[in-house]
């Protein structure tokens, strides 16, 4: 059996190694148009910021090392220019010599990945306008920085690569501005959770231009003008385009393979395309979202690796199936860690799901053990069924552990109430006896049983006298800031001061994190009141409200002041 693989990196290289492990006799040829067959794509921004200093550390395998171990012929700087399914061959061009030839196959695997999205606007090809996707892109940016020592950079886009690049450029002393069309960065998180990311970036000197569209670039005064719609242009020494990626599927389209959303390659759960003996994996393929069941594009290394393994199994006569992508991911933003799994609130509503949520702010470990850090968790579930839909966490230590537990729970089909039953490891330096994931389960269990009723930051506050507004923090906390119209009765004084709470009206209760207000709600409910607890507490409300004030009060396009 002869297998030809188009593209290396996560999907292609993984498939090549797996095929060899399953079939010692197979002839395997990989064509990669870049100079690198397998590299640490996610580590590229950290080489620019001198966190990774040796360029060889970015290369996971070389053609020589791959051949030595797996006897796979790795042809770098070779571009496949056409697929001929009718005669089971691909056309190839050697980019070093210009030689063109055909290579036959029994099985063909496409792993072309995705390319940086480059809008059709003026100035995209300017010398100081960069993209960051490949090792070659990284070296170009690094060489420019080392040679020209730019003092300022504009990053167009607010996704993973942009945020990582912003951190690394700031570490080099570069003044960084991020321009993003939506009014938030990192679209996988909801806008309320994005408020914490915005705050962290501003704290480290990154300027945010949110809700603004880039219309082009122009050279001026040795730098680049970033032209904005309905706003004054931004000037910088360099620009990085990081507005997303587009499936690189020209080969598949020209060969007549069925395509999916945004021109991606349509595959079944065996990673088979519409043409026999042609498989496809990675950022170029359309998958099913594991939570919604809808068609999706998810450009992440984990799914690409899994798909490469599954395709290899099936090429070698097995029957492996890809269950869909859940979108679990994690990102460091300066000192903050941001992690997501499943779908967010906006995606759930778009999918027509009736969604509910809990928001909590637990410590990463036991409160009495020194060095504890708060995290903010948002766990989403479907009303009625209590099916887990997704989770978002921002914080410091321990975020990765909790998101992985929640990702596993979603994959396993657990009900949200079952989170309370998980037997999770505990020792004071690592967790609490009631782990944050357990706490989310307790809260959702209380919702199902009617013990907990919530109100949210988006809900209008009834300040017309139809409800009682109650802040149950200490007098000192209340004095440092509170919501208009809320009177202060500390929770520990509430039982003795119930006569100050008018009967016959609902009571909206808030505290710093949501815990004391929940206790207050139970006291009130036990005494015949209809009480609602604010999800997330004053800390959460203040973070979201401050972020919105900064965005809305800024100049055109949400320019930070």
XYZ file of C-alpha atoms in Angstrom:
561
model
C 0.000 0.000 0.000
C 1.260 3.457 -0.925
C -0.001 6.425 1.061
C 0.579 10.023 -0.010
C 0.007 12.745 2.585
C -0.366 16.398 1.630
C 0.813 18.566 4.524
C 2.632 17.790 7.742
C 2.427 19.489 11.153
C -0.279 18.118 13.493
C -2.614 16.073 11.307
C -0.303 14.873 8.538
C 2.722 14.019 10.657
C 0.572 12.249 13.258
C -1.106 10.178 10.546
C 2.227 9.258 8.961
C 3.649 7.970 12.242
C 0.443 6.053 13.077
C 0.306 4.398 9.636
C 3.866 3.202 10.079
C 3.094 1.784 13.524
C 0.164 -0.131 12.024
C 1.769 -1.203 8.735
C 5.518 -1.747 8.556
C 5.345 -2.466 4.819
C 3.395 0.615 3.677
C 5.156 3.170 1.471
C 4.488 6.601 2.965
C 5.345 9.902 1.275
C 4.582 13.319 2.793
C 4.698 16.527 0.743
C 5.029 19.756 2.715
C 5.352 23.067 0.900
C 7.034 24.857 3.813
C 10.517 24.014 5.010
C 9.290 22.364 8.210
C 7.479 19.059 8.469
C 6.472 19.151 12.128
C 6.721 22.215 14.302
C 5.249 23.696 17.487
C 2.659 25.972 15.892
C 1.376 27.174 19.258
C 4.872 28.128 20.385
C 5.581 30.603 17.588
C 4.628 33.822 19.465
C 6.892 32.814 22.351
C 9.911 32.654 20.048
C 9.178 36.232 18.977
C 9.094 37.279 22.644
C 12.361 35.475 23.497
C 10.623 33.034 25.843
C 11.843 30.309 23.470
C 15.313 31.364 22.346
C 16.527 28.429 20.264
C 14.761 28.217 16.867
C 15.452 24.490 16.758
C 13.150 24.078 19.756
C 10.232 24.960 17.458
C 10.944 21.942 15.242
C 9.473 18.760 16.678
C 10.774 16.508 13.890
C 13.012 16.974 10.868
C 12.734 15.000 7.612
C 15.887 13.154 8.646
C 14.690 12.244 12.147
C 11.293 11.193 10.824
C 12.849 8.940 8.216
C 15.304 7.495 10.708
C 12.565 6.438 13.099
C 9.579 5.761 10.835
C 11.027 5.290 7.350
C 8.623 7.925 6.046
C 9.793 9.969 3.064
C 9.313 13.596 4.056
C 9.547 15.976 1.108
C 9.727 19.578 2.338
C 9.525 22.533 -0.038
C 7.344 20.368 -2.278
C 3.923 21.731 -3.199
C 1.104 19.513 -4.424
C -0.498 21.528 -7.219
C -3.308 19.185 -8.309
C -5.110 15.972 -7.412
C -6.166 13.524 -10.130
C -8.581 11.090 -8.457
C -9.405 9.329 -11.735
C -5.852 7.995 -11.989
C -5.015 8.189 -8.271
C -2.109 10.601 -8.620
C -1.064 14.048 -7.425
C 0.928 16.675 -9.320
C 3.907 17.972 -7.344
C 6.302 20.881 -7.767
C 9.726 20.982 -6.135
C 9.901 24.581 -4.947
C 13.700 24.452 -4.696
C 14.433 23.250 -8.231
C 11.208 23.985 -10.114
C 10.901 20.313 -11.130
C 7.334 19.096 -11.654
C 6.248 15.451 -11.475
C 3.368 13.135 -10.603
C 3.170 10.795 -7.634
C 0.725 7.887 -7.581
C -1.101 6.689 -4.473
C -3.375 3.944 -3.185
C -4.629 6.163 -0.360
C -4.400 9.952 -0.172
C -4.597 12.023 3.004
C -5.098 15.781 2.821
C -3.809 17.851 5.720
C -3.382 21.289 4.117
C -4.372 23.209 7.232
C -5.596 26.783 7.072
C -4.051 30.040 5.998
C -4.290 33.410 7.751
C -7.390 35.236 6.614
C -6.308 38.168 4.464
C -9.168 40.504 3.614
C -9.236 42.120 0.191
C -8.306 45.572 1.411
C -5.541 47.958 0.325
C -2.054 47.440 1.721
C -2.279 43.799 2.821
C 0.988 42.981 1.043
C 3.050 45.798 2.536
C 6.487 44.928 3.899
C 5.581 45.860 7.471
C 2.226 44.007 7.472
C 2.825 40.473 8.762
C 0.881 37.279 9.331
C 1.817 34.610 11.875
C 1.048 31.008 10.963
C 4.255 29.218 9.956
C 7.841 29.029 11.164
C 8.831 31.171 8.183
C 6.310 33.837 9.282
C 7.831 33.759 12.747
C 11.372 34.222 11.483
C 10.290 37.151 9.300
C 8.710 38.935 12.253
C 11.636 38.146 14.543
C 14.185 39.350 11.996
C 12.249 42.566 11.471
C 12.106 43.223 15.207
C 15.785 42.453 15.745
C 16.803 44.697 12.833
C 14.411 47.646 13.172
C 13.533 47.626 16.905
C 9.922 48.788 16.396
C 8.426 50.871 19.163
C 4.778 50.253 18.239
C 2.605 47.539 16.715
C -1.042 47.212 15.755
C -2.551 43.739 15.846
C -5.657 43.334 13.695
C -7.795 40.725 15.423
C -8.316 39.579 18.984
C -8.030 35.800 18.889
C -5.527 33.362 20.393
C -2.543 34.283 18.223
C -3.142 38.011 18.614
C -3.345 37.848 22.420
C -0.222 35.689 22.657
C 1.639 37.975 20.276
C 0.525 41.042 22.262
C 1.996 39.595 25.448
C 5.283 38.745 23.778
C 5.622 42.113 22.050
C 4.942 43.894 25.346
C 7.729 41.817 26.900
C 10.035 43.332 24.272
C 8.910 46.847 25.204
C 6.719 47.366 22.123
C 3.637 49.579 22.457
C 0.722 47.348 21.368
C -2.776 48.185 20.134
C -5.354 45.510 19.275
C -8.103 46.342 16.785
C -11.105 44.029 16.827
C -14.431 44.298 14.986
C -16.516 42.749 17.820
C -16.578 44.640 21.101
C -14.558 41.962 22.826
C -11.453 39.858 22.316
C -11.433 36.051 22.261
C -14.831 35.185 20.828
C -15.069 31.699 22.419
C -15.780 33.402 25.765
C -18.891 35.440 26.461
C -18.645 39.203 26.642
C -19.030 39.272 30.431
C -16.096 36.908 30.928
C -14.079 38.834 28.345
C -14.212 41.821 30.707
C -11.564 40.155 32.882
C -9.316 39.621 29.849
C -9.719 43.266 28.807
C -8.801 44.399 32.308
C -5.650 42.257 32.355
C -4.531 43.533 28.969
C -5.111 47.165 29.894
C -3.217 46.560 33.148
C -0.211 45.525 31.043
C -0.426 48.508 28.754
C -2.201 47.003 25.749
C -4.600 49.460 24.107
C -7.895 48.024 22.878
C -9.792 49.368 19.886
C -13.012 47.372 20.017
C -16.011 47.447 17.719
C -13.956 48.784 14.830
C -13.253 47.576 11.288
C -9.876 47.759 9.557
C -10.298 49.057 5.985
C -6.709 49.052 4.784
C -3.065 49.900 5.352
C -0.831 52.621 3.936
C 2.881 53.334 4.295
C 3.721 56.633 5.982
C 6.764 58.089 7.748
C 8.638 54.795 7.844
C 5.668 52.950 9.354
C 2.128 51.863 8.574
C -1.186 53.678 8.879
C -4.003 51.319 9.852
C -7.097 52.741 8.180
C -10.250 52.363 10.250
C -13.881 52.679 9.254
C -15.441 55.879 10.655
C -12.397 56.609 12.816
C -8.981 58.200 12.753
C -6.180 55.999 11.404
C -3.700 54.369 13.781
C 0.016 54.656 13.043
C 2.525 51.972 14.009
C 5.962 50.678 13.102
C 4.517 47.243 12.238
C 1.185 45.460 11.837
C 0.203 41.826 12.355
C -2.918 40.445 10.712
C -4.530 37.965 13.090
C -8.205 38.069 12.161
C -8.597 34.329 11.886
C -7.827 31.539 9.457
C -9.463 30.221 6.295
C -9.408 26.523 5.303
C -6.779 25.994 2.612
C -8.879 23.881 0.274
C -8.143 25.019 -3.286
C -6.740 21.564 -4.138
C -9.835 19.795 -2.825
C -12.189 22.160 -4.637
C -10.380 21.800 -7.967
C -10.386 18.006 -7.586
C -14.159 17.993 -7.179
C -14.319 16.991 -3.500
C -17.500 17.993 -1.654
C -17.050 21.115 0.411
C -18.675 22.351 3.605
C -18.983 25.633 5.468
C -16.570 28.408 4.491
C -15.165 26.205 1.742
C -13.907 23.532 4.143
C -13.544 19.886 3.123
C -16.603 17.792 3.962
C -15.731 14.510 5.691
C -17.616 11.774 7.531
C -16.739 10.524 11.000
C -14.096 8.219 9.469
C -12.401 11.342 8.015
C -13.300 10.157 4.496
C -14.024 12.740 1.814
C -16.652 12.371 -0.908
C -14.050 10.728 -3.202
C -13.028 7.113 -2.476
C -9.567 6.567 -0.965
C -9.127 10.277 -0.155
C -9.146 11.309 3.504
C -8.796 14.757 5.072
C -7.939 16.032 8.564
C -7.062 19.161 10.507
C -7.949 22.828 10.151
C -9.198 22.342 6.578
C -12.087 20.003 7.414
C -15.638 20.539 8.557
C -16.552 18.659 11.717
C -19.604 18.220 13.916
C -19.612 20.181 17.146
C -19.794 17.628 19.939
C -22.291 19.695 21.960
C -24.652 21.113 19.325
C -24.240 18.508 16.589
C -23.994 21.361 14.097
C -21.336 21.750 11.402
C -18.309 23.614 12.710
C -14.743 24.692 11.999
C -12.348 24.450 14.930
C -8.682 25.204 14.271
C -7.023 23.506 17.221
C -4.028 21.187 17.469
C -5.724 18.576 19.668
C -8.528 17.725 17.230
C -6.084 17.717 14.295
C -3.889 15.145 16.046
C -6.867 12.930 16.890
C -8.203 13.147 13.339
C -4.799 12.174 11.937
C -4.776 9.075 14.107
C -8.349 8.145 13.131
C -7.665 8.580 9.412
C -4.528 6.439 9.749
C -6.483 3.672 11.478
C -9.035 3.626 8.672
C -6.407 3.795 5.916
C -4.912 0.677 7.457
C -8.234 -1.189 7.454
C -9.583 -0.241 10.863
C -12.844 1.431 11.809
C -12.119 4.441 14.018
C -14.648 7.261 14.362
C -14.310 10.933 15.214
C -17.038 11.942 17.699
C -16.816 15.669 16.972
C -14.959 18.632 18.377
C -15.754 20.197 21.719
C -13.523 23.242 21.389
C -11.566 22.842 24.634
C -8.772 25.402 24.734
C -6.631 27.392 27.119
C -4.604 30.567 26.829
C -2.240 32.589 28.977
C -2.854 36.330 28.880
C -0.003 37.893 30.864
C -0.656 36.688 34.445
C -4.177 35.476 33.673
C -5.251 32.066 32.419
C -8.342 31.799 30.213
C -9.917 28.436 29.412
C -13.068 27.286 27.615
C -14.823 24.072 26.678
C -18.072 23.322 24.899
C -20.152 26.295 23.766
C -20.639 29.734 25.255
C -23.911 31.461 26.047
C -24.081 33.271 22.713
C -23.525 30.038 20.759
C -26.114 28.181 22.845
C -28.731 30.817 22.124
C -27.837 30.807 18.423
C -28.281 27.035 18.399
C -31.780 27.480 19.839
C -30.938 25.965 23.214
C -32.701 27.124 26.370
C -29.621 27.897 28.438
C -29.063 28.605 32.122
C -25.852 29.253 34.014
C -24.076 29.582 37.305
C -21.227 32.004 37.996
C -18.923 31.521 40.942
C -15.617 32.872 42.206
C -13.866 30.143 44.187
C -10.264 30.003 45.355
C -7.902 27.659 43.524
C -7.102 25.902 46.814
C -8.086 25.902 50.475
C -8.616 29.443 51.720
C -6.533 28.925 54.847
C -3.504 27.794 52.829
C -1.265 30.719 51.791
C -1.180 31.997 48.252
C -4.725 31.252 47.132
C -6.019 32.982 43.995
C -9.571 33.641 42.888
C -10.918 32.286 39.648
C -14.195 33.138 37.946
C -16.176 30.213 36.556
C -19.193 30.279 34.269
C -20.861 26.904 33.751
C -23.663 26.571 31.206
C -26.379 23.937 31.091
C -29.665 23.313 29.347
C -32.811 24.166 31.237
C -35.018 21.198 31.963
C -32.539 18.489 30.966
C -29.584 19.929 32.912
C -27.282 18.751 30.113
C -23.854 20.368 30.415
C -23.227 22.713 27.479
C -19.989 24.520 28.231
C -17.763 26.305 30.695
C -15.457 29.304 30.806
C -12.882 30.036 33.493
C -10.575 33.001 34.006
C -8.105 33.023 36.840
C -4.611 32.031 37.822
C -3.529 28.705 39.325
C -5.812 25.700 38.928
C -7.778 26.895 35.905
C -6.401 24.131 33.669
C -7.413 21.392 36.098
C -11.011 22.584 36.400
C -11.587 23.128 32.685
C -10.298 19.623 31.965
C -12.640 18.117 34.539
C -15.562 20.004 33.015
C -14.498 19.029 29.484
C -14.436 15.390 30.556
C -17.873 15.713 32.155
C -19.319 17.192 28.952
C -17.715 14.477 26.825
C -19.104 11.813 29.161
C -22.639 13.189 28.877
C -22.951 14.023 32.574
C -25.836 16.096 33.810
C -24.736 19.366 35.367
C -26.141 18.325 38.742
C -23.818 15.312 38.762
C -20.793 17.593 39.105
C -21.488 17.616 42.824
C -20.824 13.867 42.963
C -17.343 13.896 41.401
C -14.693 12.504 43.739
C -11.833 14.925 43.079
C -8.384 14.991 44.661
C -7.964 17.302 47.650
C -5.049 18.615 49.649
C -4.790 22.216 50.924
C -2.115 23.341 48.398
C -4.212 22.102 45.458
C -7.906 22.375 46.153
C -10.636 22.557 48.750
C -12.646 19.685 50.154
C -15.444 21.131 48.055
C -13.661 21.600 44.745
C -14.807 24.510 42.546
C -16.288 21.965 40.103
C -18.238 20.387 42.966
C -19.409 23.848 44.020
C -20.808 24.482 40.537
C -22.661 21.183 40.825
C -24.085 22.124 44.228
C -25.360 25.411 42.841
C -26.994 23.764 39.825
C -28.512 21.096 42.066
C -30.015 23.911 44.165
C -31.484 25.453 41.015
C -33.078 22.151 40.003
C -34.592 21.760 43.467
C -35.899 25.331 43.533
C -33.608 26.281 46.405
C -31.657 28.860 44.380
C -33.233 31.562 42.222
C -30.927 33.948 40.378
C -30.799 37.313 38.684
C -28.069 38.400 36.281
C -26.098 41.476 35.333
C -28.121 41.895 32.118
C -31.441 41.881 33.976
C -33.042 45.296 34.570
C -32.896 46.249 38.242
C -36.395 47.149 39.526
C -35.657 50.532 41.078
C -39.295 51.656 40.960
C -40.091 50.400 44.454
C -41.658 47.153 43.250
C -38.824 45.153 44.830
C -36.433 45.391 47.753
C -32.767 45.794 46.771
C -30.410 44.414 49.386
C -26.610 44.379 49.702
C -25.509 41.976 52.453
C -21.773 42.727 52.524
C -20.107 44.398 55.467
C -20.535 48.115 56.044
C -16.918 48.675 55.025
C -17.313 46.766 51.744
C -20.542 48.594 50.982
C -18.832 51.913 51.584
C -16.143 51.136 48.997
C -18.771 50.881 46.276
C -22.267 49.559 45.724
C -25.115 49.514 43.236
C -27.475 52.475 43.215
C -30.640 51.857 45.197
C -29.318 48.926 47.226
C -29.521 49.272 50.997
C -26.990 47.597 53.231
C -27.862 44.976 55.835
C -24.877 42.685 56.528
C -25.845 39.037 56.300
C -24.904 38.351 59.925
C -27.389 41.043 61.060
C -30.198 40.060 58.713
C -32.228 37.852 61.064
C -32.366 40.600 63.681
C -33.283 43.255 61.093
C -35.926 41.442 59.052
C -38.458 44.086 60.048
C -36.501 46.482 57.784
C -37.253 44.284 54.752
C -40.740 44.992 53.422
C -42.922 41.934 53.037
C -44.907 41.193 49.901
C -42.134 42.291 47.557
C -39.415 40.220 45.881
C -35.953 40.802 47.305
C -32.911 41.118 45.010
C -29.779 40.286 46.981
C -26.104 40.878 46.199
C -22.791 40.348 48.002
C -19.170 40.280 46.850
C -19.073 36.812 45.263
C -22.550 35.334 45.567
C -21.999 33.151 48.647
C -23.194 35.446 51.434
C -26.104 36.632 49.296
C -27.119 32.989 48.812
C -27.117 32.518 52.590
C -29.188 35.683 52.890
C -31.635 34.359 50.302
C -32.063 31.162 52.310
C -32.760 33.192 55.453
C -35.291 35.314 53.584
C -36.930 32.322 51.895
C -37.199 30.578 55.238
C -39.047 33.604 56.562
C -41.541 33.781 53.711
C -39.804 36.162 51.289
C -39.290 35.664 47.542
C -35.540 36.129 47.188
C -33.211 36.233 44.176
C -29.437 35.869 44.359
C -27.172 37.862 42.025
C -25.056 35.490 39.923
C -21.376 36.273 40.334
C -21.658 38.924 43.021
C -20.637 42.583 43.093
C -17.073 41.703 42.004
C -18.412 40.228 38.776
C -20.922 43.031 38.205
C -18.293 45.709 38.760
C -15.827 44.060 36.330
C -18.438 43.812 33.568
C -19.891 47.270 34.188
C -16.472 48.957 34.283
C -15.465 47.262 31.051
C -18.626 48.429 29.332
C -18.165 51.966 30.579
C -14.623 52.031 29.201
C -15.755 50.748 25.818
C -18.849 52.922 25.477
C -17.305 56.114 26.841
C -14.257 55.809 24.604
C -13.958 57.617 21.292
C -15.023 56.223 17.917
C -14.574 52.468 17.490
C -14.118 51.971 21.211
C -10.618 53.490 21.363
C -9.160 53.071 24.851
C -8.090 56.310 26.446
